[in-house]
Amino acid sequence: MRKGNGKKAAFHTLGCKVNQYETAGMTEMFRSRGYDIVGEHEFADVYVINTCTVTAMADRKSRQYIRRMKKLNPRAIVAVTGCYVQISPDDVEAIEGVDIIAGMDEKHRIVELVEGTQAGKSPEKDDFVEMGPVTSAENRTRAYIKIQEGCNRFCSYCIIPYARGRLRSRPPENIVEEAAALIDAGYRELVLTGINTALYGMEKDPDNFGLEPVVAAVNELEGDFRIRLSSLEPAVVNGEYVKRLFQYDRLCHHLHMSAQSGSDTVLERMNRPYGRDGYMELVNALRQFDPNYGISTDIIVGFPGETHGDFRDSCRLIEESRFCRTHVFKYSKRPGTAAADMDGQIDSKIKNERSEELIKLAESTSEDFFRVNINTVRRVLTEEMSPDGKYFIGYSDNYIKTYIPFDDKIKLNSFVSVRLMSLMRDGMEGKADEM
């Protein structure tokens, strides 16, 4: 560790788990160069904003945070990176107070950019840019491991392939090395994440690819830990594929699978290469293995051409799938995507009404999922204490936020066998099953 230089750096992250991972990597870079890391609302010498551009709202939030952090210290260096920079660099450059605009392939040398050095050649887009083992996050329970970058799918509504570029997969030996370092550092849950993890390795072998070899290799490491997948793209996998994952005992019984719509017509317009039946095949395969397997999803409402019947199909998909969590998004037109020029753009009032209805349905469905878990026993990783000190809080393997009454036999960052007893405000209360 380099001796402190007396300077302070602060970070703000918008968007996905990949951005969170990359911010953690940049944080470690600054710390290793002697910077003290402070909170985003504190006075700092350097502010780094890692932006998102998945929706117009994300763009707006990115601009707001850039201006807000500059006000904390007008003399600070403000460095902006992330997807918004990649897609709309001129918009970012026009924001008063921005000192550095770093593209996606420059995050790994953000410190050098901040310190005014331009030495070294930027990496080619065809390579996976390593940020080094990310092991210094304050929370020592869960860590993210980025296994791939980019996407070749070009869904008609999505700007991310333009922001993140073509698919690049991380060498498996580097993934395993980082996983081992994280386990040694005390992390108990490793989350394999990426822009489209199901495409891992496709650029090298289009006929034989997938993240199963990575899961298998990490699963063989020694230590008391578990593996969680941040997402699995239903456009790539099928029921037989997910069944092969069941053999890995460290893998959590939870998957995030973005449905985006329950209507075959809308899915076709979205350029999603699967239908409702294909999606339900995945759901049924998971639930046959474990009736209480946690499945979360994303649903877009108000996509161009979405009829009332299409919307009702999405409602039925939520009810039939019994999702543990559903993220509802109102369609946001992104210039440069095919959907932005489609006929049948939906009025904002209709989008708001459909969004509100779907959110209520999603909340009800989550509660139904919690109820069927009553009196079941799940493995919970304790991550924090409630502010009043009455509960240990953590997530079960099937992704239920769990509150365990305080017991001096229980320790933070440990696995506890918990019997789930009753519903709480955003999860379930349980009791240690065998202490």
GROMACS .gro file of N, CA, C and O in nm, residues 28 41-43 67 128 132 174 197 201 211 284 288 301 346 348:
model
   64
   28GLU      N    1  -1.025   0.101  -0.544
   28GLU     CA    2  -0.903   0.035  -0.499
   28GLU      C    3  -0.780   0.097  -0.565
   28GLU      O    4  -0.674   0.109  -0.502
   41HIS      N    5  -2.092   1.249  -0.033
   41HIS     CA    6  -2.144   1.377   0.012
   41HIS      C    7  -2.040   1.458   0.091
   41HIS      O    8  -2.070   1.563   0.145
   42GLU      N    9  -1.917   1.407   0.098
   42GLU     CA   10  -1.812   1.473   0.173
   42GLU      C   11  -1.720   1.555   0.082
   42GLU      O   12  -1.717   1.536  -0.040
   43PHE      N   13  -1.645   1.645   0.145
   43PHE     CA   14  -1.547   1.726   0.074
   43PHE      C   15  -1.436   1.634   0.023
   43PHE      O   16  -1.384   1.551   0.097
   67ARG      N   17  -2.319   1.776  -1.137
   67ARG     CA   18  -2.329   1.914  -1.087
   67ARG      C   19  -2.324   1.919  -0.935
   67ARG      O   20  -2.261   2.007  -0.876
  128PHE      N   21  -1.061  -0.795  -2.307
  128PHE     CA   22  -1.124  -0.771  -2.178
  128PHE      C   23  -1.026  -0.691  -2.094
  128PHE      O   24  -0.912  -0.732  -2.074
  132GLY      N   25  -0.781  -0.574  -1.211
  132GLY     CA   26  -0.713  -0.631  -1.096
  132GLY      C   27  -0.813  -0.684  -0.995
  132GLY      O   28  -0.931  -0.650  -0.999
  174ASN      N   29  -0.810  -1.592  -1.471
  174ASN     CA   30  -0.813  -1.465  -1.398
  174ASN      C   31  -0.935  -1.457  -1.306
  174ASN      O   32  -0.929  -1.401  -1.196
  197THR      N   33  -2.390  -1.240  -1.911
  197THR     CA   34  -2.304  -1.349  -1.865
  197THR      C   35  -2.329  -1.479  -1.940
  197THR      O   36  -2.238  -1.562  -1.954
  201GLY      N   37  -1.769  -1.645  -2.346
  201GLY     CA   38  -1.689  -1.729  -2.433
  201GLY      C   39  -1.737  -1.741  -2.576
  201GLY      O   40  -1.671  -1.805  -2.658
  211LEU      N   41  -2.128  -2.001  -1.931
  211LEU     CA   42  -2.055  -1.975  -1.807
  211LEU      C   43  -2.041  -2.098  -1.717
  211LEU      O   44  -1.980  -2.091  -1.610
  284ASN      N   45  -4.017  -2.331  -1.515
  284ASN     CA   46  -4.062  -2.464  -1.470
  284ASN      C   47  -3.944  -2.555  -1.436
  284ASN      O   48  -3.951  -2.634  -1.340
  288GLN      N   49  -3.905  -2.711  -1.067
  288GLN     CA   50  -3.904  -2.856  -1.049
  288GLN      C   51  -3.787  -2.899  -0.962
  288GLN      O   52  -3.797  -2.993  -0.884
  301VAL      N   53  -4.286  -0.176  -1.957
  301VAL     CA   54  -4.425  -0.144  -1.996
  301VAL      C   55  -4.423  -0.027  -2.094
  301VAL      O   56  -4.334   0.058  -2.090
  346ILE      N   57  -4.620   0.481  -2.720
  346ILE     CA   58  -4.727   0.484  -2.621
  346ILE      C   59  -4.727   0.616  -2.544
  346ILE      O   60  -4.622   0.665  -2.502
  348SER      N   61  -4.747   0.879  -2.250
  348SER     CA   62  -4.687   0.871  -2.116
  348SER      C   63  -4.791   0.843  -2.009
  348SER      O   64  -4.761   0.774  -1.910
   0.00000   0.00000   0.00000
